[in-house]
Coordinates of C-alpha atoms and ligand atoms in Angstrom, one line a residue:
X1230 CA -9.2 -7.6 19.4
X1231 CA -12.5 -7.9 21.3
X1232 CA -13.7 -10.8 19.2
X1233 CA -12.2 -13.0 16.6
X1234 CA -14.9 -12.2 14.1
X1235 CA -13.6 -11.8 10.6
X1236 CA -14.9 -11.5 7.0
X1237 CA -13.0 -13.5 4.5
X1238 CA -12.7 -12.1 0.9
X1239 CA -12.1 -14.5 -1.9
X1240 CA -10.3 -12.8 -4.7
X1241 CA -11.5 -13.7 -8.2
X1242 CA -9.3 -11.0 -9.7
X1243 CA -11.3 -7.8 -9.4
X1244 CA -9.5 -4.5 -9.3
X1245 CA -11.7 -3.8 -6.2
X1246 CA -10.8 -6.7 -4.0
X1247 CA -8.5 -4.7 -1.8
X1248 CA -11.1 -2.0 -1.6
X1249 CA -13.7 -4.5 -0.3
X1250 CA -11.2 -5.6 2.4
X1251 CA -10.7 -1.9 3.4
X1252 CA -14.4 -1.1 3.4
X1253 CA -15.0 -4.0 5.8
X1254 CA -12.3 -2.8 8.1
X1255 CA -13.6 0.8 7.9
X1256 CA -17.0 -0.6 9.0
X1257 CA -15.1 -2.0 12.0
X1258 CA -14.6 -5.7 11.4
X1259 CA -11.3 -7.5 10.6
X1260 CA -11.1 -8.7 7.0
X1261 CA -8.6 -10.9 5.2
X1262 CA -8.1 -11.6 1.4
X1263 CA -7.4 -15.1 0.1
X1264 CA -7.1 -16.4 -3.4
X1265 CA -10.3 -17.9 -4.9
X1266 CA -8.5 -21.3 -5.3
X1267 CA -8.3 -21.8 -1.5
X1268 CA -10.0 -25.1 -0.4
X1269 CA -13.2 -25.3 1.6
X1270 CA -11.4 -27.2 4.4
X1271 CA -8.9 -24.4 4.7
X1272 CA -11.7 -21.8 4.9
X1273 CA -13.6 -23.8 7.5
X1274 CA -10.4 -24.0 9.6
X1275 CA -10.2 -20.2 9.5
X1276 CA -13.7 -20.0 10.9
X1277 CA -14.8 -16.7 9.2
X1278 CA -18.1 -15.1 10.2
X1279 CA -18.9 -14.5 6.6
X1280 CA -17.4 -14.6 3.1
X1281 CA -17.5 -12.1 0.3
X1282 CA -16.7 -13.3 -3.2
X1283 CA -15.1 -10.5 -5.2
X1284 CA -15.8 -9.6 -8.8
X1285 CA -13.4 -10.7 -11.5
X1286 CA -12.6 -10.3 -15.1
X1287 CA -13.5 -13.8 -16.2
X1288 CA -16.8 -15.2 -17.5
X1289 CA -18.5 -18.2 -15.9
X1290 CA -19.8 -19.1 -19.3
X1291 CA -16.6 -20.9 -20.1
X1292 CA -15.6 -24.0 -18.2
X1293 CA -12.0 -23.0 -17.4
X1294 CA -13.0 -20.0 -15.3
X1295 CA -12.4 -19.9 -11.5
X1296 CA -15.4 -21.1 -9.6
X1297 CA -16.7 -21.0 -6.1
X1298 CA -16.6 -24.5 -4.7
X1299 CA -20.0 -26.0 -4.3
X1300 CA -18.9 -27.4 -0.9
X1301 CA -18.4 -23.8 0.3
X1302 CA -21.9 -22.9 -0.6
X1303 CA -23.1 -25.8 1.5
X1304 CA -20.9 -25.0 4.5
X1305 CA -23.5 -22.8 6.2
X1306 CA -21.3 -19.8 6.2
X1307 CA -23.0 -16.5 5.1
X1308 CA -21.9 -15.6 1.6
X1309 CA -22.2 -12.4 -0.4
X1310 CA -21.2 -12.6 -4.0
X1311 CA -20.4 -9.3 -5.8
X1312 CA -20.6 -9.2 -9.6
X1313 CA -18.6 -12.2 -10.8
X1314 CA -18.9 -13.6 -7.3
X1315 CA -22.7 -13.6 -7.8
X1316 CA -22.5 -15.2 -11.2
X1317 CA -20.4 -18.0 -10.0
X1318 CA -22.8 -18.7 -7.1
X1319 CA -25.7 -18.8 -9.6
X1320 CA -23.8 -21.1 -12.0
X1321 CA -22.8 -23.6 -9.2
X1322 CA -26.3 -23.8 -7.8
X1323 CA -28.0 -24.6 -11.1
X1324 CA -29.0 -21.1 -12.3
X1325 CA -28.0 -19.7 -15.7
X1326 CA -25.6 -16.9 -16.5
X1327 CA -25.6 -15.5 -20.0
X1328 CA -23.6 -12.9 -22.0
X1329 CA -25.5 -9.7 -21.8
X1330 CA -26.4 -7.9 -25.1
X1331 CA -25.8 -4.6 -23.3
X1332 CA -22.6 -4.3 -21.3
X1333 CA -23.4 -2.2 -18.3
X1334 CA -20.6 -0.1 -17.1
X1335 CA -20.9 2.8 -14.7
X1336 CA -23.9 4.4 -13.2
X1337 CA -27.2 2.5 -13.0
X1338 CA -30.4 2.7 -11.0
X1339 CA -31.8 -0.3 -9.2
X1340 CA -35.2 -0.8 -7.7
X1341 CA -36.0 -2.9 -4.7
X1342 CA -38.0 -6.0 -5.5
X1343 CA -38.4 -8.5 -2.6
X1344 CA -37.7 -7.6 1.0
X1345 CA -34.0 -8.2 2.0
X1346 CA -31.9 -7.6 5.1
X1347 CA -29.2 -6.2 2.8
X1348 CA -31.4 -3.2 2.2
X1349 CA -32.3 -2.5 5.8
X1350 CA -32.0 1.3 6.5
X1351 CA -31.2 1.9 2.9
X1352 CA -33.4 4.6 1.5
X1353 CA -34.5 4.2 -2.1
X1354 CA -35.1 7.7 -3.5
X1355 CA -38.3 7.6 -5.4
X1356 CA -38.0 3.9 -5.4
X1357 CA -34.5 3.7 -7.0
X1358 CA -30.9 3.6 -5.8
X1359 CA -27.9 4.8 -7.7
X1360 CA -25.3 2.1 -8.0
X1361 CA -22.1 1.3 -9.9
X1362 CA -22.2 -1.6 -12.4
X1363 CA -19.4 -3.1 -14.3
X1364 CA -20.3 -6.4 -16.1
X1365 CA -20.8 -8.1 -19.4
X1366 CA -22.6 -11.3 -18.1
X1367 CA -25.7 -11.5 -16.1
X1368 CA -27.8 -14.0 -14.2
X1369 CA -30.8 -15.1 -16.4
X1370 CA -32.3 -17.9 -14.4
X1371 CA -32.2 -18.0 -10.6
X1372 CA -31.0 -21.1 -8.8
X1373 CA -33.7 -23.0 -6.9
X1374 CA -35.0 -21.3 -3.8
X1375 CA -33.5 -17.9 -4.7
X1376 CA -35.5 -14.7 -5.2
X1377 CA -34.7 -11.4 -6.9
X1378 CA -34.1 -8.5 -4.5
X1379 CA -33.1 -5.8 -6.9
X1380 CA -33.5 -5.0 -10.7
X1381 CA -32.2 -2.4 -13.0
X1382 CA -33.5 -1.4 -16.5
X1383 CA -31.0 -3.6 -18.2
X1384 CA -30.4 -6.3 -15.6
X1385 CA -33.4 -8.0 -14.1
X1386 CA -31.4 -9.9 -11.5
X1387 CA -29.3 -7.1 -10.1
X1388 CA -29.5 -8.8 -6.7
X1389 CA -30.7 -12.1 -5.3
X1390 CA -30.9 -14.0 -2.1
X1391 CA -31.6 -17.3 -0.4
X1392 CA -32.2 -16.0 3.1
X1393 CA -32.6 -19.4 4.6
X1394 CA -29.1 -20.4 3.6
X1395 CA -27.8 -16.8 4.0
X1396 CA -26.4 -16.6 0.5
X1397 CA -26.7 -13.3 -1.3
X1398 CA -25.6 -11.8 -4.6
X1399 CA -25.3 -8.3 -6.0
X1400 CA -24.6 -7.5 -9.6
X1401 CA -23.4 -4.0 -8.6
X1402 CA -20.4 -2.9 -6.5
X1403 CA -21.4 -1.8 -3.0
X1404 CA -17.7 -1.2 -2.1
X1405 CA -17.2 1.7 -4.5
X1406 CA -18.2 5.2 -3.4
X1407 CA -20.3 5.7 -6.5
X1408 CA -22.8 3.2 -5.1
X1409 CA -25.1 5.3 -2.9
X1410 CA -25.3 3.8 0.6
X1411 CA -23.0 0.9 -0.4
X1412 CA -21.5 1.0 3.1
X1413 CA -24.9 0.5 4.7
X1414 CA -25.5 -2.5 2.4
X1415 CA -22.1 -4.0 3.4
X1416 CA -22.8 -3.3 7.1
X1417 CA -26.1 -5.1 6.8
X1418 CA -24.3 -8.2 5.5
X1419 CA -21.5 -7.9 8.1
X1420 CA -23.7 -7.2 11.2
X1421 CA -27.2 -8.3 10.2
X1422 CA -26.4 -11.5 8.3
X1423 CA -23.0 -12.5 9.8
X1424 CA -23.7 -11.2 13.3
X1425 CA -20.1 -9.8 13.6
X1426 CA -19.1 -7.5 16.5
X1427 CA -16.9 -4.5 15.9
X1428 CA -13.3 -5.4 16.5
X1429 CA -11.2 -3.1 14.3
X1430 CA -10.7 0.3 15.8
X1431 CA -7.3 1.8 16.1
X1432 CA -6.9 1.1 19.8
X1433 CA -8.2 -2.5 19.3
X1434 CA -5.5 -3.0 16.6
X1435 CA -2.7 -1.6 18.8
X1436 CA -3.8 -3.6 21.9
X1437 CA -4.0 -6.8 19.9
X1438 CA -0.7 -6.2 18.3
X1439 CA 1.1 -5.3 21.5
X1440 CA -0.2 -8.4 23.3
X1441 CA 0.6 -10.5 20.2
X1442 CA 4.2 -9.3 20.2
X1443 CA 4.6 -9.8 23.9
X1444 CA 3.3 -13.4 23.7
X1445 CA 5.6 -14.2 20.8
X1446 CA 8.8 -12.4 21.9
X1447 CA 8.6 -12.8 25.6
X1448 CA 12.0 -11.7 27.0
X1449 CA 13.9 -12.1 23.8
X1450 CA 15.6 -9.4 21.8
X1451 CA 14.4 -8.0 18.5
X1452 CA 16.5 -6.3 15.8
X1453 CA 14.9 -3.8 13.4
X1454 CA 16.4 -2.1 10.3
X1455 CA 15.0 1.4 10.7
X1456 CA 15.0 3.7 7.7
X1457 CA 13.0 6.6 9.1
X1458 CA 10.2 5.8 6.6
X1459 CA 6.6 5.4 7.8
X1460 CA 6.4 1.6 8.0
X1461 CA 9.7 0.9 9.8
X1462 CA 9.1 3.9 12.1
X1463 CA 5.7 2.7 13.1
X1464 CA 7.1 -0.8 13.7
X1465 CA 9.7 0.7 16.0
X1466 CA 7.1 2.7 17.9
X1467 CA 4.9 -0.4 18.3
X1468 CA 7.7 -2.7 19.4
X1469 CA 9.1 -0.1 21.8
X1470 CA 5.7 0.0 23.4
X1471 CA 5.5 -3.8 23.6
X1472 CA 9.0 -4.8 24.6
X1473 CA 10.8 -1.6 25.5
X1474 CA 14.6 -1.9 25.5
X1475 CA 14.6 -5.4 24.0
X1476 CA 14.2 -3.6 20.7
X1477 CA 17.4 -2.6 19.0
X1478 CA 17.3 -0.6 15.8
X1479 CA 20.0 -0.3 13.2
X1480 CA 20.0 2.7 10.9
X1481 CA 22.3 2.4 7.9
X1482 CA 23.5 5.6 6.3
X1483 CA 24.3 4.7 2.7
X1484 CA 25.3 8.2 1.9
X1485 CA 22.3 8.5 -0.4
X1486 CA 19.9 10.0 2.0
X1487 CA 18.4 13.5 2.0
X1488 CA 20.2 16.5 3.5
X1489 CA 20.1 16.4 7.3
X1490 CA 18.2 13.1 7.3
X1491 CA 20.7 11.2 9.4
X1492 CA 20.6 13.7 12.2
X1493 CA 16.8 14.1 12.0
X1494 CA 16.1 10.3 12.2
X1495 CA 18.7 9.8 14.9
X1496 CA 17.6 12.7 17.1
X1497 CA 13.9 11.8 16.7
X1498 CA 14.3 8.2 17.9
X1499 CA 16.9 9.0 20.5
X1500 CA 14.4 11.6 22.0
X1501 CA 11.9 8.8 22.2
X1502 CA 14.5 6.7 24.1
X1503 CA 14.5 4.0 21.4
X1504 CA 17.8 2.1 21.2
X1505 CA 19.0 3.2 17.7
X1506 CA 22.5 2.6 16.3
X1507 CA 23.9 4.4 13.4
X1508 CA 26.2 2.7 10.9
X1509 CA 27.9 5.2 8.6
X1510 CA 28.7 3.2 5.5
X1511 CA 28.5 6.0 3.0
X1512 CA 32.1 5.6 1.9
X1513 CA 31.7 1.9 1.2
X1514 CA 28.6 2.5 -0.9
X1515 CA 30.2 5.3 -2.8
X1516 CA 33.3 3.3 -3.6
X1517 CA 31.2 0.3 -4.7
X1518 CA 29.1 2.6 -7.0
X1519 CA 32.1 4.3 -8.5
X1520 CA 31.9 4.5 -12.3
X1521 CA 28.7 2.4 -12.4
X1522 CA 26.1 3.9 -14.7
X1523 CA 23.6 1.0 -15.4
X1524 CA 20.5 1.6 -13.2
X1525 CA 19.8 -2.0 -12.5
X1526 CA 23.5 -2.6 -11.5
X1527 CA 23.3 0.4 -9.2
X1528 CA 20.2 -1.0 -7.5
X1529 CA 21.8 -4.4 -7.1
X1530 CA 25.0 -2.9 -5.6
X1531 CA 23.0 -0.8 -3.2
X1532 CA 20.8 -3.7 -2.2
X1533 CA 23.6 -6.2 -1.7
X1534 CA 25.8 -3.8 0.1
X1535 CA 23.0 -2.8 2.4
X1536 CA 22.4 -6.5 3.4
X1537 CA 26.2 -7.0 4.0
X1538 CA 26.4 -3.9 6.2
X1539 CA 23.3 -4.7 8.1
X1540 CA 24.4 -8.3 8.7
X1541 CA 27.8 -7.3 9.8
X1542 CA 26.4 -4.9 12.3
X1543 CA 23.8 -7.3 13.6
X1544 CA 26.5 -9.9 14.3
X1545 CA 28.1 -7.5 16.7
X1546 CA 25.0 -7.5 18.8
X1547 CA 24.7 -10.4 21.2
X1548 CA 21.7 -12.6 21.9
X1549 CA 19.4 -11.4 19.2
X1550 CA 16.5 -13.8 18.4
X1551 CA 14.2 -11.9 16.1
X1552 CA 14.4 -9.8 13.1
X1553 CA 11.4 -7.4 12.6
X1554 CA 10.2 -6.1 9.2
X1555 CA 7.8 -3.5 8.2
X1556 CA 5.9 -5.7 5.7
X1557 CA 2.4 -4.4 5.2
X1558 CA -0.8 -6.0 3.8
X1559 CA -0.6 -4.9 0.2
X1560 CA 2.9 -6.6 0.0
X1561 CA 1.3 -9.8 1.4
X1562 CA -1.6 -9.8 -1.0
X1563 CA 0.6 -9.0 -4.0
X1564 CA 2.9 -11.9 -3.1
X1565 CA 0.2 -14.5 -2.4
X1566 CA -0.9 -15.8 -5.8
X1567 CA -0.9 -19.1 -3.9
X1568 CA -2.2 -20.0 -0.5
X1569 CA 1.2 -19.7 1.2
X1570 CA 1.2 -15.9 1.7
X1571 CA 5.0 -15.9 1.7
X1572 CA 6.1 -12.5 2.8
X1573 CA 7.9 -10.5 0.1
X1574 CA 10.8 -8.2 0.5
X1575 CA 9.8 -5.0 -1.1
X1576 CA 13.0 -3.2 -0.7
X1577 CA 16.4 -3.6 0.9
X1578 CA 15.1 -1.9 4.0
X1579 CA 13.2 -5.1 4.5
X1580 CA 16.5 -6.9 4.7
X1581 CA 15.6 -9.8 2.4
X1582 CA 16.7 -13.4 3.2
X1583 CA 18.4 -12.3 6.4
X1584 CA 16.2 -14.1 8.9
X1585 CA 17.1 -17.5 7.4
X1586 CA 20.8 -16.7 6.9
X1587 CA 21.2 -15.3 10.4
X1588 CA 19.0 -17.9 11.9
X1589 CA 16.6 -15.4 13.3
X1590 CA 12.9 -15.6 13.8
X1591 CA 10.9 -13.2 11.6
X1592 CA 8.5 -10.7 13.2
X1593 CA 6.1 -8.7 11.0
X1594 CA 3.8 -6.9 13.4
X1595 CA 2.0 -4.7 10.8
X1596 CA 1.6 -7.3 8.0
X1597 CA -2.2 -7.1 8.4
X1598 CA -2.4 -3.4 7.9
X1599 CA -3.1 -1.2 4.9
X1600 CA -0.9 2.0 4.6
X1601 CA -3.6 4.3 5.9
X1602 CA -4.1 2.0 8.9
X1603 CA -0.3 2.1 9.5
X1604 CA -0.5 5.9 9.5
X1605 CA -3.5 5.9 11.9
X1606 CA -1.9 3.5 14.4
X1607 CA 1.3 5.5 14.0
X1608 CA -0.5 8.6 15.0
X1609 CA -2.1 7.0 18.1
X1610 CA 1.4 5.6 19.1
X1611 CA 2.6 9.2 19.0
X1612 CA 5.0 8.8 16.1
X1613 CA 6.2 12.3 15.3
X1614 CA 4.2 14.0 12.7
X1615 CA 7.1 14.9 10.4
X1616 CA 7.8 11.1 10.1
X1617 CA 4.2 10.1 9.5
X1618 CA 3.6 12.7 6.9
X1619 CA 6.7 12.3 4.9
X1620 CA 6.6 11.5 1.2
X1621 CA 7.8 8.0 0.5
X1622 CA 11.6 7.8 -0.2
X1623 CA 12.9 4.8 -2.2
X1624 CA 15.2 2.4 -0.5
X1625 CA 18.2 3.1 -2.9
X1626 CA 17.6 6.7 -2.1
X1627 CA 19.4 9.4 -4.2
X1628 CA 21.2 6.5 -5.9
X1629 CA 18.3 6.3 -8.4
X1630 CA 17.9 10.1 -8.7
X1631 CA 21.5 10.7 -10.0
X1632 CA 21.4 9.7 -13.6
X1633 CA 24.7 8.2 -14.8
X1634 CA 27.6 8.0 -12.5
X1635 CA 27.2 8.7 -8.8
X1636 CA 29.8 10.7 -7.0
X1637 CA 30.0 12.8 -3.9
X1638 CA 29.8 16.1 -5.8
X1639 CA 26.6 15.1 -7.5
X1640 CA 25.0 13.9 -4.3
X1641 CA 25.9 17.1 -2.6
X1642 CA 24.3 19.2 -5.3
X1643 CA 21.2 17.0 -5.4
X1644 CA 20.8 17.1 -1.6
X1645 CA 21.0 20.9 -1.6
X1646 CA 18.6 21.3 -4.5
X1647 CA 16.2 18.8 -3.0
X1648 CA 16.2 20.7 0.3
X1649 CA 15.4 24.0 -1.5
X1650 CA 12.5 22.4 -3.3
X1651 CA 11.0 20.6 -0.3
X1652 CA 11.5 23.6 2.0
X1653 CA 9.7 25.9 -0.5
X1654 CA 6.9 23.3 -0.9
X1655 CA 6.5 23.3 2.9
X1656 CA 6.7 27.1 3.2
X1657 CA 4.0 27.5 0.5
X1658 CA 1.9 24.7 2.2
X1659 CA 2.0 22.6 -1.0
X1660 CA 3.9 19.7 0.5
X1661 CA 1.0 17.8 2.0
X1662 CA -1.1 18.0 -1.1
X1663 CA 1.5 16.2 -3.1
X1664 CA 2.2 12.5 -3.0
X1665 CA 5.9 12.8 -3.8
X1666 CA 8.3 15.6 -4.8
X1667 CA 12.0 15.5 -5.5
X1668 CA 14.8 16.6 -7.7
X1669 CA 16.7 14.5 -10.3
X1670 CA 20.3 15.1 -11.4
X1671 CA 20.9 15.0 -15.1
X1672 CA 24.6 14.8 -16.1
X1673 CA 24.1 16.4 -19.5
X1674 CA 26.1 19.5 -20.2
X1675 CA 23.8 22.4 -21.1
X1676 CA 25.1 25.9 -21.9
X1677 CA 24.5 28.8 -19.6
X1678 CA 25.8 32.4 -19.1
X1679 CA 27.2 33.6 -15.9
X1680 CA 28.2 37.3 -16.2
X1681 CA 29.8 37.5 -19.6
X1682 CA 30.9 33.9 -19.5
X1683 CA 29.4 30.9 -21.3
X1684 CA 29.6 27.8 -19.1
X1685 CA 28.6 24.2 -19.8
X1686 CA 27.0 22.8 -16.7
X1687 CA 24.6 20.0 -15.6
X1688 CA 20.8 20.1 -15.4
X1689 CA 18.4 19.4 -12.6
X1690 CA 14.8 18.3 -13.1
X1691 CA 12.0 18.9 -10.5
X1692 CA 9.4 16.1 -10.2
X1693 CA 6.2 16.4 -8.3
X1694 CA 3.3 13.9 -8.5
X1695 CA -0.2 13.3 -7.2
X1696 CA -1.3 9.7 -6.8
X1697 CA -3.4 7.4 -4.6
X1698 CA -1.6 4.1 -5.1
X1699 CA 1.7 5.0 -6.9
X1700 CA 0.8 2.6 -9.7
X1701 CA -0.4 5.5 -11.8
X1702 CA 0.3 9.2 -11.1
X1703 CA -0.4 12.7 -12.5
X1704 CA 2.3 15.3 -12.6
X1705 CA 1.4 18.1 -10.2
X1706 CA 0.3 21.4 -11.7
X1707 CA 2.4 23.5 -9.4
X1708 CA 2.0 27.3 -9.8
X1709 CA 4.4 28.8 -12.4
X1710 CA 5.5 31.4 -9.9
X1711 CA 6.4 28.8 -7.4
X1712 CA 8.4 26.7 -9.9
X1713 CA 10.1 29.9 -11.0
X1714 CA 11.1 30.8 -7.4
X1715 CA 12.5 27.3 -6.8
X1716 CA 14.4 27.4 -10.0
X1717 CA 15.9 30.8 -9.2
X1718 CA 17.0 29.7 -5.8
X1719 CA 18.6 26.6 -7.2
X1720 CA 20.7 28.3 -9.9
X1721 CA 21.6 31.2 -7.6
X1722 CA 22.6 29.1 -4.6
X1723 CA 24.2 26.1 -6.2
X1724 CA 27.2 26.5 -8.4
X1725 CA 27.7 24.1 -11.2
X1726 CA 24.0 24.1 -12.1
X1727 CA 22.8 26.4 -14.9
X1728 CA 19.4 25.0 -15.8
X1729 CA 16.3 23.7 -14.0
X1730 CA 13.5 21.9 -15.9
X1731 CA 10.1 20.7 -14.7
X1732 CA 8.9 17.1 -15.5
X1733 CA 5.4 17.2 -16.9
X1734 CA 4.9 13.5 -17.6
X1735 CA 2.4 11.3 -16.0
X1736 CA 2.7 7.6 -15.1
X1737 CA 2.2 5.9 -17.4
X1738 CA 4.0 6.3 -19.7
X1739 CA 6.8 7.6 -17.4
X1740 CA 7.5 6.1 -13.9
X1741 CA 7.7 8.4 -10.9
X1742 CA 11.4 7.9 -10.4
X1743 CA 13.8 8.6 -13.3
X1744 CA 16.2 5.8 -12.3
Ligands
LIG1044 P1 8.1 4.2 -9.9 O1 9.4 4.9 -10.2 O2 8.2 2.7 -10.2 O3 7.9 4.3 -8.3 O4 6.9 4.8 -10.5 C1 6.7 4.1 -7.6 C2 7.0 4.3 -6.1 O5 7.9 3.4 -5.6 C3 9.1 4.1 -5.0 N1 10.3 3.2 -5.3 C4 10.9 2.5 -4.4 N2 10.6 2.3 -3.1 N3 12.4 0.8 -2.9 C5 11.4 1.5 -2.3 O6 11.2 1.4 -1.1 C6 12.7 1.0 -4.2 O7 13.7 0.3 -4.7 C7 11.9 1.8 -5.0 N4 11.9 2.2 -6.3 C8 10.9 3.1 -6.5 C9 9.1 5.4 -5.7 O8 9.8 6.4 -5.0 C10 7.6 5.7 -5.9 O9 7.1 6.2 -4.7

């Protein structure tokens, strides 16, 4: 990074906290999220150029709510409070916050009252600006030495400032796209008030990470569990650039991968001259899964067996000092309800608990990145496109897509059907517009006719979803003709399947995987 400038975001529980962090980075400055309970001393140690207090679901009108520490407001660090963040500033500095008679939610228009650096280069169309509000409380009385900078019809104090102490508040959300010129308002705070320099472009990130890894690892060896998914693949590319052949990757084939995936991953990384070692443990996994039908049991068996296999393999390699993991920033934020930011293990690919057990140091080079940033740096590191643009694939693989008992015959059928579905999606240029698509094996006998014969055979379900964050998802409205074509190919090309159904359930109430 060119400079150490960073904006700290204190999380008061808003659904938009991560979005604020992303917006700051998009503007070109590093940002970090911390819980609102963090102490002022800890913040001062971090030396942020400015602080943004997020919104939140609480009300400052009750005493048990989270508050901004008064000492932070006196620490001479520029502060911008958004929504709840503004209200807690007002409350701590002697202003008054009241429950509003009218809950403002959604679009509102603000007008510009007193001159403010936050509105530099923001054009107010016929004196008003479209913004996004979401609040029940509002500031009624300003703290001493504060002035109003914006008002809306229902909210007189839609923005305030004390420009001498560089403390600002906005009742609306500049981070959401519905707020017109919200990015300009945030930029004015980041560059105009906090005097940050740009330090967060893709090449800055890569250079800083490569030198970070080199400094930490020096001439020691690093082991990485590579799954062929986006995160671990980008970690492999980054570490290969930083430490070359001191990176050793292990790729465990648990027998529950997609058709042709083992060869594809191996040949991709071998062609990049990355040291990748394949462990074929498919028989072991299959035997451990034999006759198991409970989904949670399946997950546990797959996870534990993965760790055993990985550990065994790792022990065969001499002189390893580090274990790398593809932890990314959302995992870190989700796991840090306290100040410790312990890294979570999101799936068995992130070989949980192994660093301690094997006495290895933990290396998490992309733990500060959001998923879209991982893809961007992956592209700049020349990670092959087919790897970067892949739909996510769960760690337990087809193990959670075969309902009931898992056996080789069912896996073979599912792999073939999945390949037909995915190949057709790619051929029709539908693949990239979907977030995830796959086939599920349903071991329920359904009647079919082949020739003159009635046969009872199993069923396959097609699943395709569109989602931004995988927390909620819509089922994809694929063209009927397309679904028909895939269904025809499956029943014609795969014996033992007589019926194909399409899953038209959103999340919620369903999940994306069937388990
Ligand atoms: P659900 O089924 O919970 O899935 O709606 C949300 C997303 O998570 C993926 N998924 C997993 N990914 N290990 C992973 O790495 C897992 O154990 C796992 N389980 C579900 C799922 O494919 C979807 O993208």
